[in-house]
Coordinates of C-alpha atoms in Angstrom, one line a residue:
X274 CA -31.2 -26.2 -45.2
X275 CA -28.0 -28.2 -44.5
X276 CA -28.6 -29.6 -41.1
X277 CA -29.4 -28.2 -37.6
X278 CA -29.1 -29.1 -34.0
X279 CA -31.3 -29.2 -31.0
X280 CA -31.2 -30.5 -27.3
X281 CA -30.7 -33.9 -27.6
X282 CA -28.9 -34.4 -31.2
X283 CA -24.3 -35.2 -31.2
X284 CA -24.4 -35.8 -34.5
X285 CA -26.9 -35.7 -37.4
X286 CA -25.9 -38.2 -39.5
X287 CA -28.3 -39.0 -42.8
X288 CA -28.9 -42.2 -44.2
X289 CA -26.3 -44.3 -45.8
X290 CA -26.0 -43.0 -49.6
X291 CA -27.9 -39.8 -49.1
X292 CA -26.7 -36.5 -48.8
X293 CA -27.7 -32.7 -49.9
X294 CA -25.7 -31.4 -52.6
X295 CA -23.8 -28.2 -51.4
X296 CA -22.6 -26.1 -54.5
X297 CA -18.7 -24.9 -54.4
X298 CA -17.9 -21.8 -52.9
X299 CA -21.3 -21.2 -52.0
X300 CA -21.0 -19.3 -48.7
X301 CA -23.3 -20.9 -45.2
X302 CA -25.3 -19.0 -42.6
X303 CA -25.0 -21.1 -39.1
X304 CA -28.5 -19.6 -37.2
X305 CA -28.1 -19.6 -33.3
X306 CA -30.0 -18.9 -30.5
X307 CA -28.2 -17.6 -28.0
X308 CA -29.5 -16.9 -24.1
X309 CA -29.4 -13.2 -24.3
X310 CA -30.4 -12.7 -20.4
X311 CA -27.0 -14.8 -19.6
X312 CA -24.9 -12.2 -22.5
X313 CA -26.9 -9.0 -20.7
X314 CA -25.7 -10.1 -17.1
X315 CA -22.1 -11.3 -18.3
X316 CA -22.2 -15.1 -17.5
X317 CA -22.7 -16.0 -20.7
X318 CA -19.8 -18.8 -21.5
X319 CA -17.5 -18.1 -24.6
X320 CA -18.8 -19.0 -28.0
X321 CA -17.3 -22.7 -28.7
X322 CA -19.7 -23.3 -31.7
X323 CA -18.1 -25.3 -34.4
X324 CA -19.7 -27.2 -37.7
X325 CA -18.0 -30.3 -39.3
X326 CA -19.5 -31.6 -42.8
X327 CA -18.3 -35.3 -44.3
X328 CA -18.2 -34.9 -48.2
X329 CA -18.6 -36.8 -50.8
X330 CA -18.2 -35.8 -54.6
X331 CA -21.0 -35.1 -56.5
X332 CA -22.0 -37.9 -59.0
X333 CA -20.7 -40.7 -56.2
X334 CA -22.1 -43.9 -57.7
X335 CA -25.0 -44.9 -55.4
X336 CA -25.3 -41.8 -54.0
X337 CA -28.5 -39.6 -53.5
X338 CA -29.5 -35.8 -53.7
X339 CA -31.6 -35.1 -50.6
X340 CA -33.2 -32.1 -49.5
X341 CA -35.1 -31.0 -46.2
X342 CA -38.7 -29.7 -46.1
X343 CA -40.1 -28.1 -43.1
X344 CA -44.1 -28.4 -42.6
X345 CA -44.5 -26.0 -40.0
X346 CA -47.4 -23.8 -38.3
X347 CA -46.1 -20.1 -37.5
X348 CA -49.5 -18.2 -37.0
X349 CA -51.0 -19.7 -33.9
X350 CA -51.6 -18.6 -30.3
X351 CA -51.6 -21.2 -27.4
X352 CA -53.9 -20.1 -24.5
X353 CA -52.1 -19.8 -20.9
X354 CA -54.0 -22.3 -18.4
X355 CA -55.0 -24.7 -21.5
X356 CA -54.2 -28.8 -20.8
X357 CA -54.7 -30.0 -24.5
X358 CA -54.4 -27.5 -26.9
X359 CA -53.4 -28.8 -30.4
X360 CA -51.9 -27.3 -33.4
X361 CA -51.7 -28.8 -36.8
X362 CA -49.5 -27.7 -40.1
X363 CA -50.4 -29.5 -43.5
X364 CA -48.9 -29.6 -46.9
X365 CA -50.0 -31.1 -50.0
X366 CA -47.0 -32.9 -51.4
X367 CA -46.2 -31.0 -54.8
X368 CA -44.2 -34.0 -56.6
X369 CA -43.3 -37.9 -55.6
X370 CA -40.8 -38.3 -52.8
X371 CA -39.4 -40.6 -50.9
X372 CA -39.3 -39.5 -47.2
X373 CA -35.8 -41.2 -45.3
X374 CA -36.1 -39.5 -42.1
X375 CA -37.3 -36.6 -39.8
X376 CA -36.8 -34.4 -37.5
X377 CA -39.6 -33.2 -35.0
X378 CA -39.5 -30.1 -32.8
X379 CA -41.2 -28.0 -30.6
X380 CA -40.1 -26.5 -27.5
X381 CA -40.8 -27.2 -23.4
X382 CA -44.5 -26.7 -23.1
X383 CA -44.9 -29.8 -26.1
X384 CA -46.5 -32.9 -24.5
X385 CA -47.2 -35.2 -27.8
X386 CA -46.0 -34.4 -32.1
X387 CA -47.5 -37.3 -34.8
X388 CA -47.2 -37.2 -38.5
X389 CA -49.4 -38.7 -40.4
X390 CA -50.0 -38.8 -44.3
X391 CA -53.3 -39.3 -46.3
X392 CA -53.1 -40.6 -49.9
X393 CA -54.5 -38.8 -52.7
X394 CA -57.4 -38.7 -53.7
X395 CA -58.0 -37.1 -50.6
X396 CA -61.6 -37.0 -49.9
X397 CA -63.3 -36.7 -46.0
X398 CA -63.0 -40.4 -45.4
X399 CA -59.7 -40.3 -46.6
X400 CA -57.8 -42.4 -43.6
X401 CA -54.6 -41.1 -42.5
X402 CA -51.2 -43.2 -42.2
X403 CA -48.8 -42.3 -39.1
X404 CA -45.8 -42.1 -39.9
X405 CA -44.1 -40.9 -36.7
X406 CA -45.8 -41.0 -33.2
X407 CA -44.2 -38.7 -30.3
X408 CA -46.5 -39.6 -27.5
X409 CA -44.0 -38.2 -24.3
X410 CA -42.6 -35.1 -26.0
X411 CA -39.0 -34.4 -24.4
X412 CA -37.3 -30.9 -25.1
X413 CA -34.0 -32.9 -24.5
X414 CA -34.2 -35.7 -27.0
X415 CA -34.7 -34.3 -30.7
X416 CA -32.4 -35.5 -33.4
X417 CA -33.4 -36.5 -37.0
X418 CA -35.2 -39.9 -37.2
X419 CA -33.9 -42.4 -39.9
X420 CA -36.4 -45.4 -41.5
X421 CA -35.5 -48.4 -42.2
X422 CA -37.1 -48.7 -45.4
X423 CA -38.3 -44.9 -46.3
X424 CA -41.7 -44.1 -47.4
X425 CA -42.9 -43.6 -50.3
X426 CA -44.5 -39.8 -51.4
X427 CA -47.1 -39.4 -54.3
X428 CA -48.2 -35.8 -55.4
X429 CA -51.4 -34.7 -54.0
X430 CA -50.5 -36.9 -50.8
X431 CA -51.1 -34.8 -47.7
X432 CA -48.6 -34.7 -45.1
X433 CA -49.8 -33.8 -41.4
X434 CA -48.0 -32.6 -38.3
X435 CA -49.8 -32.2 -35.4
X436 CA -48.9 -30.9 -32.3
X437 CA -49.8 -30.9 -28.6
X438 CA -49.4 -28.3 -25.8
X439 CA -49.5 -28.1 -22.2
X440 CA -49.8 -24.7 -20.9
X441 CA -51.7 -24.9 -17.3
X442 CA -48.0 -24.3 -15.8
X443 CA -48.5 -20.5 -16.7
X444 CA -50.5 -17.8 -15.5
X445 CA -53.7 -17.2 -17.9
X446 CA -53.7 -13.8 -17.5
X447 CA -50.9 -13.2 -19.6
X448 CA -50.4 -13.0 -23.2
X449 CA -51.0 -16.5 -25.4
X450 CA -47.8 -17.9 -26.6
X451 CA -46.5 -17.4 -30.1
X452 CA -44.5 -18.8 -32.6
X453 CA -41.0 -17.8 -32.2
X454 CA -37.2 -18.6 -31.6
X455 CA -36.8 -18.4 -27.7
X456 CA -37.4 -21.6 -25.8
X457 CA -40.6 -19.6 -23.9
X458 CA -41.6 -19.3 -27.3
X459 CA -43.2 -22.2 -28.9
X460 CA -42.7 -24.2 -32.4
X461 CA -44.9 -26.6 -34.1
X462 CA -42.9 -28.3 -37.2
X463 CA -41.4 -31.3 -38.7
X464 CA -38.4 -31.8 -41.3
X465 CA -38.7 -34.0 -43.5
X466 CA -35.0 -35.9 -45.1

């Protein structure tokens, strides 16, 4: 993962000295979602998607190799007709890291995202640390959010996303919503820089 873009974001730029290392001629898949009702009726605008990158040589003194980690929930179902339904996604940090931003997303029927982290030893009275508080979710405002002075990462440290739903604008008769890539669809994940 090199970078993305959502409602809200001009530019992503990272924090000063960091950077992910892209290898020479490796070749890039750009993912978009496109409005396929506006392409099946022919009002669809033409395609002005572009990409810039800013370089900088490997081995720049000062510089650092970053990388982004989603921690993301893809396997739940929101009830239709539900005011406060929450979804959470976990992950037990592997190695130390320091965390320099993030970048929080979920779609339209999102009301509120935190992140928190609990330090290892984890045990049930293990308090948890926010470490990013959404609490007026807006579709139109996501972009990657930098520290300034990152956290700190131990391994065995859990990181937590959790995310809340609205969903009494739709009809509860109808399926729950999913997972997916469509803006009616729904997404519960964090990056983390």
């Amino acid at each position: 993962f090199v970078g993305g873009w959502a409602p809200g974001l001009k530019v992503n730029r990272f924090p000063q000295g960091t950077g992910i290392k892209i290898l020479q001629d490796r070749k890039m898949i750009m993912q978009i979602h496109y409005n396929l009702e506006q392409f099946s009726t022919g009002t669809a605008p033409p395609d002005r998607t572009k990409m810039a990158l800013k370089t900088i040589p490997v081995g720049t003194p000062g510089s650092i190799e970053a990388h982004v980690v989603p921690v993301f929930n893809d396997s739940f179902q929101l009830p239709r007709g539900m005011p406060n339904q929450q979804v959470e996604a976990t992950l037990i940090s592997p190695t130390p890291a320091t965390i320099y931003s993030m970048f929080p997303h979920m779609h339209t029927l999102g009301t509120k995202l935190k992140v928190s982290v609990a330090r290892a030893p984890i045990t049930n009275e293990t308090p948890e640390e926010c470490l990013l508080d959404v609490p007026h979710w807006d579709f139109s405002w996501q972009q990657f959010l930098n520290y300034a002075s990152p956290v700190t990462i131990k391994t065995g440290d859990r990181l937590k996303v959790t995310c809340t739903f609205d969903t009494t604008s739709l009809s509860p008769e109808e399926n729950p919503i999913v997972w997916g890539p469509g803006t009616s669809d729904e997404k519960c994940l964090n990056f983390f820089y």
